[in-house]
Coordinates of C-alpha atoms and ligand atoms in Angstrom, one line a residue:
X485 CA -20.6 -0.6 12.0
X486 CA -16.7 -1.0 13.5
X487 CA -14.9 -0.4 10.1
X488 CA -11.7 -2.6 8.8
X489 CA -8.9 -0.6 8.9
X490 CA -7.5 0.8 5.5
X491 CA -4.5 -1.3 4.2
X492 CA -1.1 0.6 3.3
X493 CA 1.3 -0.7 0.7
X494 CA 3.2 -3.3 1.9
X495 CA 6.0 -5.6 0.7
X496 CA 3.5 -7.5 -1.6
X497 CA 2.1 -4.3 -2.9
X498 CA 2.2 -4.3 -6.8
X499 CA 2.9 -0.5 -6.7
X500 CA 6.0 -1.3 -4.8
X501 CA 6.8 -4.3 -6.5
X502 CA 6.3 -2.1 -10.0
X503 CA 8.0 0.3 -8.5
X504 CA 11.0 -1.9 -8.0
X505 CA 11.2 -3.4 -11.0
X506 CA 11.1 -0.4 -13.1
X507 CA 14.0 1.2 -10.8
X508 CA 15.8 -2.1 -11.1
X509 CA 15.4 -2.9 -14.9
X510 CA 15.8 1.4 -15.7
X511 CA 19.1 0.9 -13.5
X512 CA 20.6 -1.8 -15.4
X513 CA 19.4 -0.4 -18.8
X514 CA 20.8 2.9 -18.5
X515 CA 24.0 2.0 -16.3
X516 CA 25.1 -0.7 -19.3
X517 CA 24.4 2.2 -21.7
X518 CA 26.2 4.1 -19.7
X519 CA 29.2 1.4 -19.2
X520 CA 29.2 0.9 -23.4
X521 CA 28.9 4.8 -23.9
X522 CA 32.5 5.5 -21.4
X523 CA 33.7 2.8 -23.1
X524 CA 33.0 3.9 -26.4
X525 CA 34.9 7.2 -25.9
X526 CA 37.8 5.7 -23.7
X527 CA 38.5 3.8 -27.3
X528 CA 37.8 6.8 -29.4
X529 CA 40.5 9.0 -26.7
X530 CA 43.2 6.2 -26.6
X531 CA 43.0 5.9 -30.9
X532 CA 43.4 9.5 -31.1
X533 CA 46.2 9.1 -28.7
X534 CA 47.4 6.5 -30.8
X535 CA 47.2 8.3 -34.7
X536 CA 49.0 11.4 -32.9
X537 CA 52.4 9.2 -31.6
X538 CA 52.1 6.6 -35.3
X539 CA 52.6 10.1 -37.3
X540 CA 55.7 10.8 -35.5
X541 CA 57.0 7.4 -35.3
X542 CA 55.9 7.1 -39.0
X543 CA 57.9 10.5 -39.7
X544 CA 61.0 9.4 -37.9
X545 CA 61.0 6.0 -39.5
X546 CA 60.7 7.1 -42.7
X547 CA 63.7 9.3 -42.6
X548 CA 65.7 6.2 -41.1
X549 CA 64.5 4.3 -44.4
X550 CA 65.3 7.1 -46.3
X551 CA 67.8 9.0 -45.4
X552 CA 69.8 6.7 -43.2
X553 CA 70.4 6.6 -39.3
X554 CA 72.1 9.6 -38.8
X555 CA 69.4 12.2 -40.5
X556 CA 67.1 10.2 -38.4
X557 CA 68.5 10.6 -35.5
X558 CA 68.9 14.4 -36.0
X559 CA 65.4 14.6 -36.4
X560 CA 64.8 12.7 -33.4
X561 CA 67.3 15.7 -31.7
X562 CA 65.0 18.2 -33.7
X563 CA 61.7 16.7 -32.5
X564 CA 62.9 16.7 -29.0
X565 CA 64.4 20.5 -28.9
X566 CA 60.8 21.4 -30.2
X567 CA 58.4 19.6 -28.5
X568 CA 57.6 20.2 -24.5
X569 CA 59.4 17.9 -22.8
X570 CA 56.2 17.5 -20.3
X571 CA 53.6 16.0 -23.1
X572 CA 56.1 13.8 -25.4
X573 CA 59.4 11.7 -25.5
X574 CA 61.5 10.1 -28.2
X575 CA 63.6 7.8 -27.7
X576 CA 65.8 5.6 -29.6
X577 CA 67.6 2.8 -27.8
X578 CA 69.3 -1.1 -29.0
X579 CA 68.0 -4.3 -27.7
X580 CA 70.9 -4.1 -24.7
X581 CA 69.1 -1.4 -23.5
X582 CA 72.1 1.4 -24.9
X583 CA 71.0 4.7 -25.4
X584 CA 71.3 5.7 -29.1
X585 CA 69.1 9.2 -29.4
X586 CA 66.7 10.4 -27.1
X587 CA 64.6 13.8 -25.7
X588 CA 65.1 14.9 -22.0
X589 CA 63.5 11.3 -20.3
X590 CA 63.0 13.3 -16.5
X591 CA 59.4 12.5 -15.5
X592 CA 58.8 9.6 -18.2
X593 CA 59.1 5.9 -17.0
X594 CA 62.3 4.6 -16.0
X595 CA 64.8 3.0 -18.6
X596 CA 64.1 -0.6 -17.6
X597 CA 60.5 0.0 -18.1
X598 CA 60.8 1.3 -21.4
X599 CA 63.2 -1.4 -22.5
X600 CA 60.6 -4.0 -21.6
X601 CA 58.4 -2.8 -23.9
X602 CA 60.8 -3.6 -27.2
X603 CA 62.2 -7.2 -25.7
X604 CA 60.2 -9.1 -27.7
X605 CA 59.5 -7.4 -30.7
X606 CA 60.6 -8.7 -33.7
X607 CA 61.9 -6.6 -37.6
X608 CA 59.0 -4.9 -38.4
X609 CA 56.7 -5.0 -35.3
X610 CA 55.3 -2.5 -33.4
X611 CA 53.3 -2.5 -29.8
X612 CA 51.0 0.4 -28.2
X613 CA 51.2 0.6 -24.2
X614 CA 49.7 3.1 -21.5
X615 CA 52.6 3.2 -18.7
X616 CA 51.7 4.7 -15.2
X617 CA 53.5 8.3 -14.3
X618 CA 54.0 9.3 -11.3
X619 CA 52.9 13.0 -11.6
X620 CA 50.1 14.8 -12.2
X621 CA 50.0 13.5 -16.1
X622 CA 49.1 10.2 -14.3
X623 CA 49.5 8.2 -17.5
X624 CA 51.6 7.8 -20.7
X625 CA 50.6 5.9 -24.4
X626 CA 53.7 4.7 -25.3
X627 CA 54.6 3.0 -29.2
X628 CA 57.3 1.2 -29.8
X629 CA 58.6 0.0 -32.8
X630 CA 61.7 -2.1 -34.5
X631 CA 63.7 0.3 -36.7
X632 CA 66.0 -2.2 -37.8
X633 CA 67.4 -5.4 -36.3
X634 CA 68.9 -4.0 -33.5
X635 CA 67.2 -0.2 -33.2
X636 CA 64.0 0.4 -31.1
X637 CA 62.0 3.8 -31.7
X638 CA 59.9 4.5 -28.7
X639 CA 57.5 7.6 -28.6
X640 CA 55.6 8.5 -26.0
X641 CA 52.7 11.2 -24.9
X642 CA 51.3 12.4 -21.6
X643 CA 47.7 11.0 -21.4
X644 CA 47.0 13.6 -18.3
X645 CA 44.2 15.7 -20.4
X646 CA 42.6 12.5 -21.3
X647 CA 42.8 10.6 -18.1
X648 CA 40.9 14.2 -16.3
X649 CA 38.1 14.0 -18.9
X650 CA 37.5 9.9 -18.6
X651 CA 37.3 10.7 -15.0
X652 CA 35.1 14.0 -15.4
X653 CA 32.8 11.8 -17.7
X654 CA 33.4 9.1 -14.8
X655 CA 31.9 11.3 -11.9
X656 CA 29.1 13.2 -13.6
X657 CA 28.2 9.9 -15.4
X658 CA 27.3 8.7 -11.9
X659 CA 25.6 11.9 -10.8
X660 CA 23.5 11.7 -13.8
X661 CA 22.7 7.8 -13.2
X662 CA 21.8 8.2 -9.5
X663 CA 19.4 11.5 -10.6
X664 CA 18.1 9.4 -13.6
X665 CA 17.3 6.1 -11.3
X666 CA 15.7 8.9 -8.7
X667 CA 13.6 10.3 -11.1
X668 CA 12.1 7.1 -12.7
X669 CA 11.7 5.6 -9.6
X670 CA 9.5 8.1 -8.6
X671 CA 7.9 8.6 -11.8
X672 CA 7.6 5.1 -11.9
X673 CA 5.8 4.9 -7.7
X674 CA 3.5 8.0 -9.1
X675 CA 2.2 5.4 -12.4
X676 CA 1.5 2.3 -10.4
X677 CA 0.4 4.1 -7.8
X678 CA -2.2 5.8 -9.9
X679 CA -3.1 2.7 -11.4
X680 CA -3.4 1.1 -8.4
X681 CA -5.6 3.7 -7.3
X682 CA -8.6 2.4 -9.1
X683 CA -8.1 -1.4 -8.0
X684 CA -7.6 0.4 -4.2
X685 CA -11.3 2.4 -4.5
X686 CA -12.8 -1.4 -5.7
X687 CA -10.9 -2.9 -2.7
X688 CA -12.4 -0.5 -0.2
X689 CA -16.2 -0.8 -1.7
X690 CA -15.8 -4.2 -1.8
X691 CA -15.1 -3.9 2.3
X692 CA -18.0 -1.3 2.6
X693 CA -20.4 -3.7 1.1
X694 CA -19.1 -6.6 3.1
X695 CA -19.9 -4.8 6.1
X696 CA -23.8 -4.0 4.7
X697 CA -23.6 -0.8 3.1
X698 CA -24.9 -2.5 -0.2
X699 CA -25.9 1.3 -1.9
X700 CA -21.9 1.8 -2.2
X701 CA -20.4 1.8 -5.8
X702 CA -17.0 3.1 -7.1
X703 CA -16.9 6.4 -9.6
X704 CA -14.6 5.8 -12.0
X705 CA -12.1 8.5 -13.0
X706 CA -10.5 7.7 -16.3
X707 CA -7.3 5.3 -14.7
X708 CA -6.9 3.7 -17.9
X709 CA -9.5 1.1 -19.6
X710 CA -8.7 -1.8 -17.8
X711 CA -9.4 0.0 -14.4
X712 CA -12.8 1.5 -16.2
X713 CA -13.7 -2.2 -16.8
X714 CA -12.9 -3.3 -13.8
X715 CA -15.0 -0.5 -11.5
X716 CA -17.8 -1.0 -14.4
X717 CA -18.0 -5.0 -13.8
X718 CA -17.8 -4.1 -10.0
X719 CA -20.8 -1.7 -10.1
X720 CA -22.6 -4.0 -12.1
X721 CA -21.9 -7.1 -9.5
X722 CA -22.4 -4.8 -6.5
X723 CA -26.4 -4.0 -8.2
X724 CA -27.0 -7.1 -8.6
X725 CA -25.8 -8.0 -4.9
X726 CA -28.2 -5.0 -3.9
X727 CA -31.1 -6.5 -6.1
X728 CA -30.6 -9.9 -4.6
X729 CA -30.5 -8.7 -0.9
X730 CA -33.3 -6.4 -1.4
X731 CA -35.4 -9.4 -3.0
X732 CA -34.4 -11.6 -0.2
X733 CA -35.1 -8.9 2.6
X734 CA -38.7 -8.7 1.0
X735 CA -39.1 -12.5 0.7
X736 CA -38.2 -12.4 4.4
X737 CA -40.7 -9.7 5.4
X738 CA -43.5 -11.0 3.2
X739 CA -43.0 -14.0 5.3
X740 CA -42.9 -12.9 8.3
X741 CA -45.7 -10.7 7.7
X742 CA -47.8 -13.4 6.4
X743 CA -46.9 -15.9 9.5
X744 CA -48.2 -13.2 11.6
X745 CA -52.2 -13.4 11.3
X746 CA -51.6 -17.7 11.8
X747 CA -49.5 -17.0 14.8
X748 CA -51.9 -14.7 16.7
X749 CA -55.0 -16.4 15.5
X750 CA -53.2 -20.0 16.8
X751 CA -52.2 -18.1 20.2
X752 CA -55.7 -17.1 20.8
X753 CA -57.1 -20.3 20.2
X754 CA -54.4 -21.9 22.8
X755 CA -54.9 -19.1 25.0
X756 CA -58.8 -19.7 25.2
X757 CA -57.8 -23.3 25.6
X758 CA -55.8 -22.3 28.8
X759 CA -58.5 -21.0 30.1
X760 CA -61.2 -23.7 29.0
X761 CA -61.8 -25.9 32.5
X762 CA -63.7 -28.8 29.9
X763 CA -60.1 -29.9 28.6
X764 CA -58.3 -31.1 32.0
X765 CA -55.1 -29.7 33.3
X766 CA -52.3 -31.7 30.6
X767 CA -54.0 -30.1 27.7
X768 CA -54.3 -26.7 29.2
X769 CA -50.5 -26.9 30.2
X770 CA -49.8 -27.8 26.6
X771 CA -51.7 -24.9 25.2
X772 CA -50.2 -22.8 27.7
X773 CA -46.6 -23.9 26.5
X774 CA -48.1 -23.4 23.0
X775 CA -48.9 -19.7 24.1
X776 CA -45.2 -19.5 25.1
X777 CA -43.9 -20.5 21.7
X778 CA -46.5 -18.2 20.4
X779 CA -45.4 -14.9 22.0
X780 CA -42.0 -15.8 21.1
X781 CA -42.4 -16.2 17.2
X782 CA -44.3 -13.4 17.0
X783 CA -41.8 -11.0 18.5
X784 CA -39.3 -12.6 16.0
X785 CA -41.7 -11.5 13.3
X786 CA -42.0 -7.7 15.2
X787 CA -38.8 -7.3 15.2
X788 CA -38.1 -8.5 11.5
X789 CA -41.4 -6.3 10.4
X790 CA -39.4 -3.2 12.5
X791 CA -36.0 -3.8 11.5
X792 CA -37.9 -4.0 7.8
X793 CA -40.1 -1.0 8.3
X794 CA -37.0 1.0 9.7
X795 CA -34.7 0.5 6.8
X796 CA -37.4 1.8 4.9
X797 CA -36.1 5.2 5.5
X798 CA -36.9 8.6 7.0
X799 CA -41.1 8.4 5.7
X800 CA -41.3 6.0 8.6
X801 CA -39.4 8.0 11.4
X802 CA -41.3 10.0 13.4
X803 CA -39.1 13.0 13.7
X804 CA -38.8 14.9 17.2
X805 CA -36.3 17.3 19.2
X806 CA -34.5 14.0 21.2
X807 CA -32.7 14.8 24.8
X808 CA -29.9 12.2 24.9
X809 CA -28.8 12.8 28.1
X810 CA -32.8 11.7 29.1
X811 CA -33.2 8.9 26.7
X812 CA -29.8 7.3 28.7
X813 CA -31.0 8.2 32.3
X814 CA -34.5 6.3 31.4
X815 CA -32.7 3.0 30.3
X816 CA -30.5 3.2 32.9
X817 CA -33.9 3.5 35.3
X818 CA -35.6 0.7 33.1
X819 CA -32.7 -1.7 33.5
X820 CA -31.8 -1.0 36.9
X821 CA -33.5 -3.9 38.4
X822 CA -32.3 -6.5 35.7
X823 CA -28.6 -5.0 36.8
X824 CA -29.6 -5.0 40.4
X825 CA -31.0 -8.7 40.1
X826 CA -28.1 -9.7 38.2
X827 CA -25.5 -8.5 41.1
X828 CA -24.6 -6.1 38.1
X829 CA -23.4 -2.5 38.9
X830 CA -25.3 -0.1 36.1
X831 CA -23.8 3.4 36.0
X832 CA -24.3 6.8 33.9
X833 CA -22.2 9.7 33.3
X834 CA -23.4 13.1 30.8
X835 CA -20.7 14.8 29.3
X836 CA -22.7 17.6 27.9
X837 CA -26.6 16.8 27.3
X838 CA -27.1 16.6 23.4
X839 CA -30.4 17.6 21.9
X840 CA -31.0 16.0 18.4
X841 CA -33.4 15.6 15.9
X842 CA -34.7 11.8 15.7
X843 CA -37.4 8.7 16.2
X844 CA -37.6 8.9 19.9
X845 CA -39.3 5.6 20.9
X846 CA -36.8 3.7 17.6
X847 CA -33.7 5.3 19.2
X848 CA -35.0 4.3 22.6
X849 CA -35.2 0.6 21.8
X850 CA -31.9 0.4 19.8
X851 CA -30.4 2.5 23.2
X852 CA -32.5 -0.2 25.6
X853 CA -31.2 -3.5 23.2
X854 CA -27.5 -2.5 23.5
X855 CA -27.9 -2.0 27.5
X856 CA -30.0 -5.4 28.0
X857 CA -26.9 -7.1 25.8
X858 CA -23.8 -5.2 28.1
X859 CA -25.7 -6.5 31.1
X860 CA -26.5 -10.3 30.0
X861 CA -23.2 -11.0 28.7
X862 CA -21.7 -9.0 32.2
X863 CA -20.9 -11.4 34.9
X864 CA -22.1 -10.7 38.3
X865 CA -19.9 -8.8 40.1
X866 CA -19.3 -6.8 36.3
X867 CA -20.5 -3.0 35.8
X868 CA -22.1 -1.3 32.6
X869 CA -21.2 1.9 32.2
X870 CA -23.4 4.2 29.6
X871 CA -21.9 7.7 28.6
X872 CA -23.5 10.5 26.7
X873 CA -21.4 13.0 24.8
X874 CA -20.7 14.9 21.9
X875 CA -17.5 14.5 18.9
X876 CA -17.6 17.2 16.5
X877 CA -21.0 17.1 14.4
X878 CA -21.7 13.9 16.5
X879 CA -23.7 12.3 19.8
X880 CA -22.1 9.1 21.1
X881 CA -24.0 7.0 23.1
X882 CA -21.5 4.8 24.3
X883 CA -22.2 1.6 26.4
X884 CA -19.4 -0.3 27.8
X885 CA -19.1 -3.5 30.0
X886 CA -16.8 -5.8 31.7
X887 CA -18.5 -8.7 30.4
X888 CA -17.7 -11.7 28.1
X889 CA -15.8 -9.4 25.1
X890 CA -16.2 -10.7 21.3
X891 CA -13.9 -12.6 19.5
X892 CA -12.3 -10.8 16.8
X893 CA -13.8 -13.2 14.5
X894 CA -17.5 -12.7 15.6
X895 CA -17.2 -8.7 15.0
X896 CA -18.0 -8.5 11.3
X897 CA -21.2 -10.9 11.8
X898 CA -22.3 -9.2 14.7
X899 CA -24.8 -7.1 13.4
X900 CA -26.2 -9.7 10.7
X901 CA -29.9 -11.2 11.5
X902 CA -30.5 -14.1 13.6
X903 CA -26.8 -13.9 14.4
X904 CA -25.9 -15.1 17.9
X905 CA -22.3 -16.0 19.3
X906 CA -21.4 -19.5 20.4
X907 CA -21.3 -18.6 23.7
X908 CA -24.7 -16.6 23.9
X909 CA -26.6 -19.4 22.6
X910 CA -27.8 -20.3 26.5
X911 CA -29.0 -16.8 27.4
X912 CA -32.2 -15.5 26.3
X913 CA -32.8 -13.6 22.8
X914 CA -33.1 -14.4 19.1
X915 CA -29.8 -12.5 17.5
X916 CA -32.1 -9.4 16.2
X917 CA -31.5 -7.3 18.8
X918 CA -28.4 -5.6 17.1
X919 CA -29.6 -5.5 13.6
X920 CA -32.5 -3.6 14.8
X921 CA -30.1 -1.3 16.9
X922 CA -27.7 -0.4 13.3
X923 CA -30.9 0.0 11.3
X924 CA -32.1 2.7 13.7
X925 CA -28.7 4.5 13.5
X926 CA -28.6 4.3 9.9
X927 CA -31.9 5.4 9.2
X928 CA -30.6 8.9 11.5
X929 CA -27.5 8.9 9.3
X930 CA -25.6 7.4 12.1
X931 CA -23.3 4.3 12.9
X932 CA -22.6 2.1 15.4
X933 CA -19.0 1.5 16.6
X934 CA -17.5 -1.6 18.6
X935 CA -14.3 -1.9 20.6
X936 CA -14.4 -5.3 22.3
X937 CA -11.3 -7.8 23.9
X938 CA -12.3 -11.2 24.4
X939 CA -12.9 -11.9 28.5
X940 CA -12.3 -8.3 29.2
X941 CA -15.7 -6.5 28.2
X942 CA -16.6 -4.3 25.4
X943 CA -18.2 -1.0 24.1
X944 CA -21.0 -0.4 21.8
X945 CA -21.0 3.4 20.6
X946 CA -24.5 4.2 19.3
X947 CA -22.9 7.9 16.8
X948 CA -25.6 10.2 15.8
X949 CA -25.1 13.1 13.3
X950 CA -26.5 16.7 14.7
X951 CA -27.6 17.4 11.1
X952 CA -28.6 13.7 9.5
X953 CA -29.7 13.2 6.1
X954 CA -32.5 11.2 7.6
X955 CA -32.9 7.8 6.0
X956 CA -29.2 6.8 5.1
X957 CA -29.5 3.1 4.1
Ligands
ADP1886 P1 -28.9 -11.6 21.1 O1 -30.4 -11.7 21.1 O2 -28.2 -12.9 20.9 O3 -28.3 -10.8 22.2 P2 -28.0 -9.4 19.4 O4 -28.2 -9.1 18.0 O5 -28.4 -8.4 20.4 O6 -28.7 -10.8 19.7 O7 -26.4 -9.7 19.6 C1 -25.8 -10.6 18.7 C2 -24.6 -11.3 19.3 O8 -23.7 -10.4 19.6 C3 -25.0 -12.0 20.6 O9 -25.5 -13.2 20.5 C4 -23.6 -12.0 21.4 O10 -22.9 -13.1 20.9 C5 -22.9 -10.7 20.8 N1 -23.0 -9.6 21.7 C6 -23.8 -8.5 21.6 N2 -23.6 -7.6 22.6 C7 -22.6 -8.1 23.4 C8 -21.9 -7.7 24.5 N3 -22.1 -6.5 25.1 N4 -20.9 -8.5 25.0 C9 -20.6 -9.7 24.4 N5 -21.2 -10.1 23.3 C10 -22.2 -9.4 22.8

């Protein structure tokens, strides 16, 4: 039978939305770790920074307290004739922004800027600042502090080493986060989507037993326990949906086969009535019409009996080498005057002749009931079309018309007992004809596929395996 098609993940998919949310909650996790780590060492840099300019400030002031201005500011001359003029400045200046003592200040923040920095500091205070440089330092950590009322010690280091390693730690940092976020993303999509795996296998069970394939069960394979649970409630539902089916198929045919001695015996006695000149012409019409009803109940309970006996599997088929191609020219001659009657044009056309294995009179009937349906439900003027050919390991029997066309809503029931569609209920025929026709198929291991548009027409493809396990239910 026409199969659904097989669903891909979509935006509601909860693989995806897994997916996502692991990527997103992983992303914010690690990139606020990430934040707090840089953080972390920016601090730890800048207080090292920090202790190394406080010991010589702490050096130079404590020569001012103890040996007075001048040894302090020969230290300051000292300091600057050693140290590299590039990593460090000393400077001492008074609150007018005079020059007292300094190191060579080319490359280090202007005077103004420097002065700035002491304006508001009071006896005893101190301030730290980073100041932007112009070069390839990039940045100074500048302290400042009061020496006495009206003396400002400023000392200052290039942060240039520092700056390249908070922006080394910057850039790989983010190589690192993007890799990370890549990686559990699609460790993450390969979890769910194994999970989902098992839920995926009930889904499309679920669909092959909606469609009549009531034998189908999932195999479990170890997803987790909640997925075993799942698949092992499933199985168990889908038995018991096989039970009840089979039970009510039986009830059915016990029925049926039990109405069918009545019937017959009641037909023969209206029958005989027919023909009885003692009981006038009213009562013979009425048990002529009951003859009518007759003949039609009891090909309802044929069909039910073969569609029953069918299903049954292969012990019932009489197995025989089967020429398609012949079977398909033979309806087409049986059917020709219906079509011809009907103002309907009935064609054939052999690809290759296929020779199977199979029931010849069963695959005969199921070929004869989708022909009689293509050219009831074609309009005059319409044309059937029956092609033989082969796909692969396959026949196909395929009979197409320009008739009526299904709705899309009517496909899944089509092959159902006693279903008939709204518009068919005018026309001749009891809704069995197509269960019959899928029981045959399956009972050669086969299938039968429908492509239909609604006022357009539609085709029926009757697929037969070369090599069938026989008796497929
Ligand atoms: P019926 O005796 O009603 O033809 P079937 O089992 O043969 O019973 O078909 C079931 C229903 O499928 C029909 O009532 C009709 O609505 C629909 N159907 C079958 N074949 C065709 C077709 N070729 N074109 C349009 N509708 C079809």
């Amino acid at each position: 039978m026409s199969s659904t098609p097989e669903s891909r993940p979509g935006r509601h998919s909860i693989a995806i939305r897994l997916t996502l949310f692991h990527a997103l909650f992983f992303g914010l996790v690690t990139t606020a770790g990430g934040i707090l780590l840089y953080h972390l060492v920016e601090v730890y840099i800048v207080d090292e920074i920090d202790q190394d300019i406080l010991r010589q400030k702490n050096d130079i002031v404590r020569t001012f307290q103890t040996d007075g201005p001048a040894s302090a500011r020969t230290q300051v001359a000292a300091d600057a004739r050693n140290g590299d003029k590039e990593d460090y400045f000393v400077r001492v200046s008074d609150r007018s922004g005079r020059l007292l003592s300094a190191s060579d200040l080319t490359g280090w923040p202007a005077a103004g800027t420097l002065d700035a920095l002491s304006r508001d500091l009071g006896p005893g205070e101190q301030r730290f600042d980073t100041l932007d440089l112009a070069d390839a330092r990039r940045a100074a950590r500048v302290v400042t502090a009061a020496l006495a009322t009206d003396r400002f010690l400023q000392v200052g280091i290039s942060m240039g080493d520092s700056v390249a390693l908070l922006e080394h730690i910057r850039r790989y940092g983010l190589i690192i986060l993007a890799t990370m976020l890549s990686l559990g993303a699609a460790a993450s999509w390969g979890l769910a989507h194994r999970a989902m795996a098992g839920v995926q296998a009930v889904t499309q069970a679920a669909e092959h037993i909606a469609g009549g394939h009531y034998a189908e069960r999932v195999v479990s394979a170890g997803q987790g326990q909640e997925i075993d649970d799942l698949v092992r409630t499933f199985n168990r539902m889908a038995d018991r949906v096989q039970t009840v089916m089979q039970e009510m198929r039986q009830v059915n045919d016990h029925i049926a086969h039990d109405l069918r001695s009545p019937l017959t015996r009641i037909r023969g006695l209206a029958e005989a009535a027919v023909t009885d000149p003692t009981i006038g012409e009213e009562a013979a019409e009425l048990a002529g019409g009951v003859v009518e009803e007759c003949d039609h109940l009891i090909g309802i309970i044929n069909t039910m009996l073969d569609i029953a006996e069918t299903e049954a599997g292969v012990q019932h088929l009489q197995v025989e080498p089967v020429d398609l191609s012949a079977l398909a020219a033979q309806a087409v001659d049986l059917f020709s005057g219906v079509a011809d009657d009907k103002g309907v044009d009935l064609d054939y056309r052999a690809d290759s002749p296929p020779l199977l294995r199979g029931d010849r009179r069963r695959l005969q009937r199921a070929l004869a009931n989708l022909v009689d349906n293509a050219i009831k439900y074609t309009p005059a003027g319409g044309r059937v079309e029956l092609s033989v050919g082969t796909d692969g390991g396959n026949a196909r029997i395929a009979v197409r018309d320009t008739g009526s066309g299904i709705a899309p809503e009517a496909v899944p029931h089509l092959f159902e007992r006693f279903y008939r569609g709204d518009e068919s209920r005018q026309l001749p025929g009891n809704g069995l004809g197509l269960s019959l026709a899928l029981a045959v198929a399956h009972a050669h291991g086969g299938d039968i596929l429908v492509e239909s548009k609604l006022h357009a027409g539609s085709r029926f493809t009757l697929v037969l395996p070369f090599e069938p396990e026989l008796g497929r239910a």
